[in-house]
Coordinates of C-alpha atoms in Angstrom, one line a residue:
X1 CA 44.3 -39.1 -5.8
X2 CA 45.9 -38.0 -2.6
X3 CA 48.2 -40.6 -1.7
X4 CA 50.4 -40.5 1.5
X5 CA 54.2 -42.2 1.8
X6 CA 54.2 -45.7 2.4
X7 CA 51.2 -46.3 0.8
X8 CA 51.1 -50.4 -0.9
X9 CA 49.6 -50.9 -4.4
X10 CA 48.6 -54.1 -5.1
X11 CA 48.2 -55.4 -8.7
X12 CA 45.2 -58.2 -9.3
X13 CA 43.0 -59.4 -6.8
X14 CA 43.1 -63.1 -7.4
X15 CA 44.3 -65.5 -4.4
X16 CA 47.6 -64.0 -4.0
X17 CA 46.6 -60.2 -4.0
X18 CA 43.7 -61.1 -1.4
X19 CA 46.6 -62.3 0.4
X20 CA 49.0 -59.3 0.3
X21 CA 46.2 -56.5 0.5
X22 CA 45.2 -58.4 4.0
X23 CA 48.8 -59.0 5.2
X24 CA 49.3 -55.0 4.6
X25 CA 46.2 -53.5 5.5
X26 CA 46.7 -55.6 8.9
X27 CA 50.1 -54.0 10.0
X28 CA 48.5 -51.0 9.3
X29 CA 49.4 -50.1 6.1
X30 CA 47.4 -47.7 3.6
X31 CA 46.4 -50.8 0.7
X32 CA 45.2 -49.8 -2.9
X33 CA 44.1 -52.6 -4.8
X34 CA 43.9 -52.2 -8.9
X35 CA 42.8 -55.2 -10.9
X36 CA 41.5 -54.4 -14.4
X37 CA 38.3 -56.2 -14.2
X38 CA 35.1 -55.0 -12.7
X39 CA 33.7 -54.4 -9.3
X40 CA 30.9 -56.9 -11.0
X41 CA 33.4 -59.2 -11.4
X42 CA 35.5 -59.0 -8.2
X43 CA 32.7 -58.7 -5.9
X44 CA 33.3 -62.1 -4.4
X45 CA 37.1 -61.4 -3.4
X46 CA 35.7 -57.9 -2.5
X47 CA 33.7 -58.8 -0.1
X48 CA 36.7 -61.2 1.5
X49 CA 38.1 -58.0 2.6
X50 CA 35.4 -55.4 3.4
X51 CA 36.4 -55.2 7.3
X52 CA 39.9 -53.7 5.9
X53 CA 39.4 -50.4 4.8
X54 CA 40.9 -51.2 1.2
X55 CA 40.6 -48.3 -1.6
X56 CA 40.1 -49.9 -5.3
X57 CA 40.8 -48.8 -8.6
X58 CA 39.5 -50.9 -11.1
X59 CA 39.6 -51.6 -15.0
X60 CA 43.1 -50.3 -15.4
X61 CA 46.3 -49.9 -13.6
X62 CA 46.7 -45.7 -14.3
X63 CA 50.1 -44.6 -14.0
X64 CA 49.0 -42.0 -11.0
X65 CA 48.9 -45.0 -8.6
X66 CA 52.7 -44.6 -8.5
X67 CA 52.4 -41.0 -6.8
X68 CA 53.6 -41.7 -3.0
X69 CA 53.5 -45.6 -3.8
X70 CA 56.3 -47.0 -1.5
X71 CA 56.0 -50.9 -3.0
X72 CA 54.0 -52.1 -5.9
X73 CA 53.1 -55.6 -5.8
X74 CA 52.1 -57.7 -9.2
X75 CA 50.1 -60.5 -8.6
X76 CA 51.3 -63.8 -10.2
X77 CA 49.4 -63.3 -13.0
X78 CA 49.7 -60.2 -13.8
X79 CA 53.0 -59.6 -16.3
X80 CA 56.2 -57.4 -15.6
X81 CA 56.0 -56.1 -18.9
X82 CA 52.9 -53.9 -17.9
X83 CA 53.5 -49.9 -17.8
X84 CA 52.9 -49.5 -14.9
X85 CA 55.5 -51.8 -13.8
X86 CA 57.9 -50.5 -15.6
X87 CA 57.7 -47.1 -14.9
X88 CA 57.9 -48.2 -11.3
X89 CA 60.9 -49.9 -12.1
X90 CA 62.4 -46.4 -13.5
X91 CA 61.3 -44.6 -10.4
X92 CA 62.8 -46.6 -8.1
X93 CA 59.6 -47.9 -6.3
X94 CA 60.1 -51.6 -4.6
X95 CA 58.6 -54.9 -6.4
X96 CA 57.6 -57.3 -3.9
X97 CA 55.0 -60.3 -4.1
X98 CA 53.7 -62.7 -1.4
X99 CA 56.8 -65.2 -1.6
X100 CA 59.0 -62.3 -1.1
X101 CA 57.3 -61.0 2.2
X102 CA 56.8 -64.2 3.5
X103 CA 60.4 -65.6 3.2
X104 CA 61.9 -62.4 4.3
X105 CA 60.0 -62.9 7.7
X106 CA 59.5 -66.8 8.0
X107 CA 60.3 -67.7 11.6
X108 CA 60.5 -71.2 10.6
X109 CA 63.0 -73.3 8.0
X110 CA 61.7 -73.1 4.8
X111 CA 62.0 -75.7 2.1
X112 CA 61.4 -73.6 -1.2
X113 CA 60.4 -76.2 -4.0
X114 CA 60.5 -75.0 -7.8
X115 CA 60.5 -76.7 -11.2
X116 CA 59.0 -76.9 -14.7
X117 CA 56.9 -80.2 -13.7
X118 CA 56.7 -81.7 -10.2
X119 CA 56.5 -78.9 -7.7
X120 CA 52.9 -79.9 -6.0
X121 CA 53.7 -83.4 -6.0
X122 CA 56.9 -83.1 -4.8
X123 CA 55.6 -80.3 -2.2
X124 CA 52.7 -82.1 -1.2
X125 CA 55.0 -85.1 -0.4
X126 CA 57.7 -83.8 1.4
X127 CA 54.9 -81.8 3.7
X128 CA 53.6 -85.5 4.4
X129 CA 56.6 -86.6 5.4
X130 CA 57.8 -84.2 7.5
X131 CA 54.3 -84.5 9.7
X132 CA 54.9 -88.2 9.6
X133 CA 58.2 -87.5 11.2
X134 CA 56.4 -85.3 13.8
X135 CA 57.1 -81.8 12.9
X136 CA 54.2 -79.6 12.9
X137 CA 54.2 -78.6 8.8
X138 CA 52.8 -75.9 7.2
X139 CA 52.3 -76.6 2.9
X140 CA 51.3 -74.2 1.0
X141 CA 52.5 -70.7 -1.2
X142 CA 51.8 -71.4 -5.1
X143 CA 49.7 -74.4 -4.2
X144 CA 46.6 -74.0 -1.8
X145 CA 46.8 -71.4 0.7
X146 CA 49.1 -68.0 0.2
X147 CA 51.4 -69.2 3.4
X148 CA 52.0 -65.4 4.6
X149 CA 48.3 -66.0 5.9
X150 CA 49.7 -67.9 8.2
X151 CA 52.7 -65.7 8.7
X152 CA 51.4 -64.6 12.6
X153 CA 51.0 -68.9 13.8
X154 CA 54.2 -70.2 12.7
X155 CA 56.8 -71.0 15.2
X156 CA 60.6 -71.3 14.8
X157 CA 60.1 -74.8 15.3
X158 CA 57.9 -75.5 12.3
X159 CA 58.5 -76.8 8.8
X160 CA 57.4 -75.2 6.2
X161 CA 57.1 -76.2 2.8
X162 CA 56.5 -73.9 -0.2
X163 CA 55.7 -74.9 -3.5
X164 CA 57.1 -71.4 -5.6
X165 CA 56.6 -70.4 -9.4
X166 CA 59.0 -68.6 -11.7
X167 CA 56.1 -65.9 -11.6
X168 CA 56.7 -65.4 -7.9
X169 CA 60.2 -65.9 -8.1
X170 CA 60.9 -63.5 -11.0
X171 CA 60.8 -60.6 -8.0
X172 CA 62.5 -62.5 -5.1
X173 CA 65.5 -61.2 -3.2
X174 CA 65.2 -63.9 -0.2
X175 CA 65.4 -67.1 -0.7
X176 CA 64.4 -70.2 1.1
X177 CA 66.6 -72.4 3.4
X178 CA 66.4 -75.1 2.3
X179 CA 65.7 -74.6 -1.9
X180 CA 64.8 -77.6 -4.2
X181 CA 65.3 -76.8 -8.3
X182 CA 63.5 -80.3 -9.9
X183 CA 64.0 -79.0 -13.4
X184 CA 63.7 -76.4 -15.7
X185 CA 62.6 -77.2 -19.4
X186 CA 60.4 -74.8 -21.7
X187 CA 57.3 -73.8 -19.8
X188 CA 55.9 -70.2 -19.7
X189 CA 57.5 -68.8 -22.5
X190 CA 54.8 -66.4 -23.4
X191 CA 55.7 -64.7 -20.3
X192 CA 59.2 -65.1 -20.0
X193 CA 59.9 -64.7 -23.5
X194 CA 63.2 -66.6 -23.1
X195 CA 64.9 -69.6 -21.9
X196 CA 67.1 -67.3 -20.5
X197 CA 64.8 -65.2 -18.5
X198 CA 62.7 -68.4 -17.6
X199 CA 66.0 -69.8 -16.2
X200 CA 67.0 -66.7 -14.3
X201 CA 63.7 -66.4 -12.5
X202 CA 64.4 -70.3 -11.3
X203 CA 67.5 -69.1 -10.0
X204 CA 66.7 -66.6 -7.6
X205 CA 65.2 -69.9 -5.7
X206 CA 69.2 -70.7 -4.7
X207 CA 70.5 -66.8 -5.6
X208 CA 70.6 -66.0 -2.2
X209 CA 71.0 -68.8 0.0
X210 CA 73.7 -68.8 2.6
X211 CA 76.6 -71.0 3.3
X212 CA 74.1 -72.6 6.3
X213 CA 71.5 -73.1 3.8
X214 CA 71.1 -76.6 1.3
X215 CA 69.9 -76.8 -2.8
X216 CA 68.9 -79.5 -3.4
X217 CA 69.5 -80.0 -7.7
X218 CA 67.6 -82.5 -10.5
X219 CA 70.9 -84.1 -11.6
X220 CA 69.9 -85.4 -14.3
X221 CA 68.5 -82.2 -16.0
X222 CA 71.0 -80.1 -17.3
X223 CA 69.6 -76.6 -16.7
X224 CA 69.1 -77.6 -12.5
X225 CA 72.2 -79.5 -12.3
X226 CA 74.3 -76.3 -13.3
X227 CA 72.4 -74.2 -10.5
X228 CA 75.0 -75.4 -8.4
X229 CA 77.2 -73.0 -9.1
X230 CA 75.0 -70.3 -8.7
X231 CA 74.3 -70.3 -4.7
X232 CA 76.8 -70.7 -1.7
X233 CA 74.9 -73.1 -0.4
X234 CA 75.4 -77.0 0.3
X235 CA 74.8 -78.6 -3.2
X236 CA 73.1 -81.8 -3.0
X237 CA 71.4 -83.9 -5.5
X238 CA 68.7 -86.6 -6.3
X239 CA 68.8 -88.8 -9.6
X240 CA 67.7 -91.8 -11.7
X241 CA 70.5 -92.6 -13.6
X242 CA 73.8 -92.4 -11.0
X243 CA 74.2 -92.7 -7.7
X244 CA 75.0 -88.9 -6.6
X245 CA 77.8 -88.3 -3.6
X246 CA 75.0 -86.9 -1.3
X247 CA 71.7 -87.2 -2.0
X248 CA 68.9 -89.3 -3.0
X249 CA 69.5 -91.9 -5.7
X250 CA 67.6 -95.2 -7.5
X251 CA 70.0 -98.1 -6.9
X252 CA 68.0 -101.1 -8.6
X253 CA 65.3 -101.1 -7.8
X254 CA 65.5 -99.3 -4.1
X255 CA 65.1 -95.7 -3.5
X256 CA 68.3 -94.5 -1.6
X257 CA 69.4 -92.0 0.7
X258 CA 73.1 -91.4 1.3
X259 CA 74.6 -88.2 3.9
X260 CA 76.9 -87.8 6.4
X261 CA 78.7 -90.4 5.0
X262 CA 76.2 -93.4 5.4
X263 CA 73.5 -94.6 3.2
X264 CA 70.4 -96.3 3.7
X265 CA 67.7 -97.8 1.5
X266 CA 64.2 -96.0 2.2
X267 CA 61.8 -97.6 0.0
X268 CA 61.6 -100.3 -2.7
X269 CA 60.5 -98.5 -5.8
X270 CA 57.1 -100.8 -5.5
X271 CA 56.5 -99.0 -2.7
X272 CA 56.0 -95.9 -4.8
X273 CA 52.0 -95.8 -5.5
X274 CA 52.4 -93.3 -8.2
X275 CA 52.2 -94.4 -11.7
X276 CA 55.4 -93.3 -14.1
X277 CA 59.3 -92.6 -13.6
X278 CA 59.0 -89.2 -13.3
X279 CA 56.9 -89.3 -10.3
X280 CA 60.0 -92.0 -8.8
X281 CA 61.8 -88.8 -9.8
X282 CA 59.2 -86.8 -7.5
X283 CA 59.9 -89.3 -4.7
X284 CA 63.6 -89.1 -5.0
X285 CA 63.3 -85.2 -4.7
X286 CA 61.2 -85.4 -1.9
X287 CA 63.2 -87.6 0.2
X288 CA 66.3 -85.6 -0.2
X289 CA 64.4 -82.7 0.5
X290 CA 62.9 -84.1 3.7
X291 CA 66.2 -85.4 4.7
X292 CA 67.5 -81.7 4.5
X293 CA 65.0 -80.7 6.6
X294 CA 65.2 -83.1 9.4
X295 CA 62.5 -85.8 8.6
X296 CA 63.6 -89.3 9.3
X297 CA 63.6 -92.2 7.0
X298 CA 60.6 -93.8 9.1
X299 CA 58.6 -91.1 8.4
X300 CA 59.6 -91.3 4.7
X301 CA 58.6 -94.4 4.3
X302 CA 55.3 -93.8 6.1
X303 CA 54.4 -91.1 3.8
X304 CA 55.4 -92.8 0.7
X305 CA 53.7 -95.9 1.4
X306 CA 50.3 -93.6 2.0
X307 CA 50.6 -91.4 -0.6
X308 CA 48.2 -92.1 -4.1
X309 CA 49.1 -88.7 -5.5
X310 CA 47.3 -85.1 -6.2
X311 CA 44.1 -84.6 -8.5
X312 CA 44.4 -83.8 -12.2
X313 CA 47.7 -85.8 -11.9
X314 CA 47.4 -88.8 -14.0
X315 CA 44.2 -89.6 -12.0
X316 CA 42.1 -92.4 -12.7
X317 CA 38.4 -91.0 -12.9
X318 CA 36.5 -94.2 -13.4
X319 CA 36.6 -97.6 -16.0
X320 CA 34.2 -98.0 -18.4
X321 CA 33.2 -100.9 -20.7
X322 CA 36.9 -101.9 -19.9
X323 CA 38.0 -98.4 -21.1
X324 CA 39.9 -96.3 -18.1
X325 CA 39.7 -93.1 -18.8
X326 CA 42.9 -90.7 -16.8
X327 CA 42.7 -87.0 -15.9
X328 CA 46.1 -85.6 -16.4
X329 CA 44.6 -81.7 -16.3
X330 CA 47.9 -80.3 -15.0
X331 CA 49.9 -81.2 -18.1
X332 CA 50.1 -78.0 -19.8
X333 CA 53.6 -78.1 -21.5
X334 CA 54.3 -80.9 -24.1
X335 CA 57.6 -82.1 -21.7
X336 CA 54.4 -83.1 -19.2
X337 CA 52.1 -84.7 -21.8
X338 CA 55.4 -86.7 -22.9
X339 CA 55.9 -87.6 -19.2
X340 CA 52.3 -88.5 -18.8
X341 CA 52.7 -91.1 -22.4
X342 CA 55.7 -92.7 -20.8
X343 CA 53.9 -93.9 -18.0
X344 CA 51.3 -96.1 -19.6
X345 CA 52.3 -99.8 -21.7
X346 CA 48.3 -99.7 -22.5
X347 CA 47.2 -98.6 -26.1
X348 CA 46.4 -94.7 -25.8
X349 CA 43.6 -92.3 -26.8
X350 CA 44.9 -89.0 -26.1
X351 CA 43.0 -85.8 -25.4
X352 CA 45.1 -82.6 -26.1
X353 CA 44.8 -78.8 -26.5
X354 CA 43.9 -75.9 -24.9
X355 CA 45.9 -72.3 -25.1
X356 CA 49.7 -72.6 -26.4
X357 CA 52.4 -71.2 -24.2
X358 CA 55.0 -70.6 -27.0
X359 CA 56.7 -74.1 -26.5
X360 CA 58.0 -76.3 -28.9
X361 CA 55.7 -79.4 -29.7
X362 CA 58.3 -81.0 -32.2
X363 CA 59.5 -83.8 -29.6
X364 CA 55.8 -84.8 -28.7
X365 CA 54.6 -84.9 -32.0
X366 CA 56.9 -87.2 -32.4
X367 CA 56.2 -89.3 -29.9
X368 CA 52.4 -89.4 -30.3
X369 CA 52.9 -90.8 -33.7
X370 CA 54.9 -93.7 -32.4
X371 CA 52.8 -93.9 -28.9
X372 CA 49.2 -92.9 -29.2
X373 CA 46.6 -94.3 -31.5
X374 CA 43.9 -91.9 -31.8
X375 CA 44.4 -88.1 -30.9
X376 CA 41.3 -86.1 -30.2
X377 CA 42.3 -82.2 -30.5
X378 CA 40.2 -79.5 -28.8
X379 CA 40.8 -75.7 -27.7
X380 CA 43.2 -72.9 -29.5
X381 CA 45.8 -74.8 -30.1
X382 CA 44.3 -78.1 -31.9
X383 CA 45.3 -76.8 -35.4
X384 CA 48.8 -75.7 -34.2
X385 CA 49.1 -79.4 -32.5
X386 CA 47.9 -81.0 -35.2
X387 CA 50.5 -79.5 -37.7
X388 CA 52.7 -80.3 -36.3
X389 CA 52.0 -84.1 -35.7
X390 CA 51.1 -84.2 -39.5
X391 CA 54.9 -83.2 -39.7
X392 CA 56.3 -85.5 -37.9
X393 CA 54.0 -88.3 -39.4
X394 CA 54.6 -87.1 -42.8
X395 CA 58.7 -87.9 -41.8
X396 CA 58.2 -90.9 -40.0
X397 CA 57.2 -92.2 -43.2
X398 CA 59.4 -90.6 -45.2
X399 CA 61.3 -92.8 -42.6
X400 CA 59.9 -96.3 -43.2
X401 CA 59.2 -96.0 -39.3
X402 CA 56.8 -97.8 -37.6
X403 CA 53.6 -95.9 -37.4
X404 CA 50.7 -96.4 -33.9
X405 CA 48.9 -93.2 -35.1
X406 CA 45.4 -94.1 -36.6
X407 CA 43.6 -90.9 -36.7
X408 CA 43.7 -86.9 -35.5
X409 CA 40.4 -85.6 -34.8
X410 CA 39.3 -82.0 -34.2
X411 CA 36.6 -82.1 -31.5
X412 CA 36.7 -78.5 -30.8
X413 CA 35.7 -78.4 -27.4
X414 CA 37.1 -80.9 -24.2
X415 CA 33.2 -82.0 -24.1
X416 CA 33.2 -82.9 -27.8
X417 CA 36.7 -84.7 -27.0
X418 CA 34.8 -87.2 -24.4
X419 CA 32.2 -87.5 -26.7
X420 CA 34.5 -88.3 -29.2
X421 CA 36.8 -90.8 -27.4
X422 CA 34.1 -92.5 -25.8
X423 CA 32.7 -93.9 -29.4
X424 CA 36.2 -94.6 -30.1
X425 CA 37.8 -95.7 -27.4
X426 CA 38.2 -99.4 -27.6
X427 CA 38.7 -102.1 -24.7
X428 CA 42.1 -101.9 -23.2
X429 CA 42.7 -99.0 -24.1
X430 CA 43.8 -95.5 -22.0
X431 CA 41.9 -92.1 -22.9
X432 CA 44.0 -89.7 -21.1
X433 CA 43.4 -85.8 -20.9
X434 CA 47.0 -84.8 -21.3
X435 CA 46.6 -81.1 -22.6
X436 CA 50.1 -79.6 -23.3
X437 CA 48.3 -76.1 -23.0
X438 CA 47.1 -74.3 -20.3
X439 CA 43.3 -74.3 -19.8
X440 CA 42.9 -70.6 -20.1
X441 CA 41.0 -70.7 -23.7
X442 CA 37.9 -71.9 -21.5
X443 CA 38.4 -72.3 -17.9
X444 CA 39.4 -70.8 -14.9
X445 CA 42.5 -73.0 -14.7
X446 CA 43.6 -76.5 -14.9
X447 CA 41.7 -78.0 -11.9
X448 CA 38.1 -76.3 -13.0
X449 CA 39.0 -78.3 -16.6
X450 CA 40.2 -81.6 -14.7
X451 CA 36.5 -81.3 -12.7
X452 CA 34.2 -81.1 -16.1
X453 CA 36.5 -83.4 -17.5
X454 CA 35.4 -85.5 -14.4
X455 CA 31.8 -85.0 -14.3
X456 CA 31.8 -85.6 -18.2
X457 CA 33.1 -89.0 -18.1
X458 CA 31.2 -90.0 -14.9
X459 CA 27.9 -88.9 -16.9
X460 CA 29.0 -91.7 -20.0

């Protein structure tokens, strides 16, 4: 292979590699693409880009694609551990990602948004309200559309607001304007390996801000709230349990904003039409956020008042014989499935499973003794779930502690889970798909398992 200087390799041609090969290939750039699945296989995305002269190399990622590479570029998914990685990484060749080249050319502000649970909510939010406060917004980046799409229609007097992964942020050296950290508990750890690594990628969201720039920090979750000492930026915060110096805070029952010295009260929490406190949590984020980026409280409230949420987030898909039955698809870490428990007073039947990411289930198990009363298992991880509730009932017991669990059942698959809860499910009650692992073990991702879960219910 006769490669010439300058030359961009691109790693996985999912939605983010379409993106970069395009964005490279259209400033005239030599593009190689190397995914390790098939031309069968990629076809689809292939033929997305046939008018760009893209070379492929396909079913492996051979070392000799490093021979006059000048940046190598890993898709999302695709791990930093690889060998070709890392021998880039010795040579000296340039990571970069679709995050990266977008925020180092952004004409616009950016408000970066990052966390182990909340970032498309949040995103989505804040995007509403800064159009309802009559900026012209562009949302996008790990949700939705790749924003460096977009790069050549933005103007400096845009918002734009970026929803951005630890996978994208792993290889950052740019970092948004105005950067929101909602929290960072165990997700990912089969790629990240570590706490410690997973945390360090989260930093780089604030790592290098400017003085002129504003982080906005979770107070109340330990690992965002120390953040702040990690950027030169203007530290602000949002909470639910004090009312912070600057920020976004619950007071009572109101939702409130206080800068610049003055405070005012943007929306009664009733207002909020999402269902659970960490979603008030969302709000609070979002307002402080917006605030940072010049949306007024008006347009706040306008947004909040509209807004019923994204799919797969606890998302009612239909009541049946007085049984409602809640897609929660995007939980895939037990600190969202115990999120997604605390926001119901009903009597639950909970769905869970799917692939483990290496995170600890201790805590959940816990709580799904005390909270749920019938747990369907399905996917890889239903035996390792299903230990370790046995563990936590067996002490509970041991305990003399009250006990809501009636039964575990292995239903294998998610479609033998709806068939299973829906002959067991009794009136009043909540069967919720709450996961806790990623959907990977049999779908594409989480929203191709929240729609079956969808049409299988609407077919009861």
């Amino acid at each position: 292979m006769n490669q010439t200087a300058g030359t961009a390799v691109v790693l996985g041609l999912a939605r983010q590699g379409k993106a970069l090969a395009r964005f490279y290939a259209e400033r005239g750039t030599r593009v190689i693409v190397s995914d390790s699945r098939s031309a069968e296989a990629l076809q689809p995305a292939m033929a997305d880009l046939v008018d760009l002269g893209l070379e492929y190399v396909l079913g492996g990622h051979p070392l000799r694609l490093l021979d006059g590479c000048a940046v190598l570029c890993p898709s999302g998914g695709v791990p930093l551990d690889l060998p070709i990685v890392q021998e880039a990484i010795s040579r000296g060749i340039r990571l970069s990602n679709d995050a990266q080249e977008f925020l180092a050319r952004c004409p616009a502000p950016v408000v970066g948004i990052t966390g182990s649970a909340g970032k498309t909510t949040t995103t989505t939010l804040v995007g509403k309200m800064m159009d309802a406060s009559g900026f012209v917004t562009r949302v996008g980046g790990n949700i939705g559309n790749p924003l460096i799409n977009d790069l050549a229609e933005i103007a400096p007097t845009d918002r734009v607001v970026m929803e951005l992964s630890s996978f994208q942020l792993e290889l950052v050296t740019a970092s948004p304007q105005i950067a929101g950290v909602l929290n960072i508990t165990p997700n990912h750890l089969d790629r990240h390996r570590t706490m410690n690594a997973y945390i360090a990628a989260k930093r780089n969201v604030v790592a290098h801000q400017t003085g002129a720039d504003v982080a906005i920090l979770g107070y109340d979750e330990p690992n965002a709230r120390a953040l702040a000492t990690e950027t030169p930026a203007d530290v602000r915060y949002f909470s639910g349990e004090i009312e912070v110096p600057v920020g976004a805070f619950l007071r009572g029952e109101r939702l409130m904003l206080r800068r610049g010295g003055g405070e005012v009260a943007v929306v009664e929490r009733s207002d909020v039409r999402l269902r659970g406190f960490h979603n008030v949590m969302n709000v609070l984020a979002a307002i402080a956020l917006a605030d940072a980026a010049g949306a007024t409280p008006e347009g706040m409230r306008r947004a909040i008042a509209a807004f019923t949420g994204v799919p797969h987030r606890l998302e009612l898909v239909r009541q049946l014989r007085g049984t409602s039955w809640i897609n929660d698809s995007i939980a895939t870490a037990p600190e969202r499935v115990l999120a997604a428990l605390d926001s119901f007073d009903q009597p639950l039947v909970l769905l869970a499973g799917g692939r483990d990411k290496d995170l600890p289930w201790e805590r959940l198990a816990a709580r799904i003794v005390e909270r749920v009363r019938l747990l369907v298992l399905f996917g890889e991880a239903a035996p390792l779930i299903g230990e370790h509730v046995a563990v936590a009932r067996a002490a509970a017991r041991s305990l003399g502690e009250p006990e809501v669990l009636e039964g575990v059942v292995m239903a294998g698959t998610l479609q033998g889970a709806v068939e299973v809860a829906v002959k067991r499910a009794l009136p009043g009650e909540m069967v919720l798909l709450s996961p806790g692992g990623t959907s990977f073990d049999a779908f594409h991702d989480f929203a191709e398992r929240g729609l079956r879960f969808r049409e299988w219910v609407n077919q009861l």
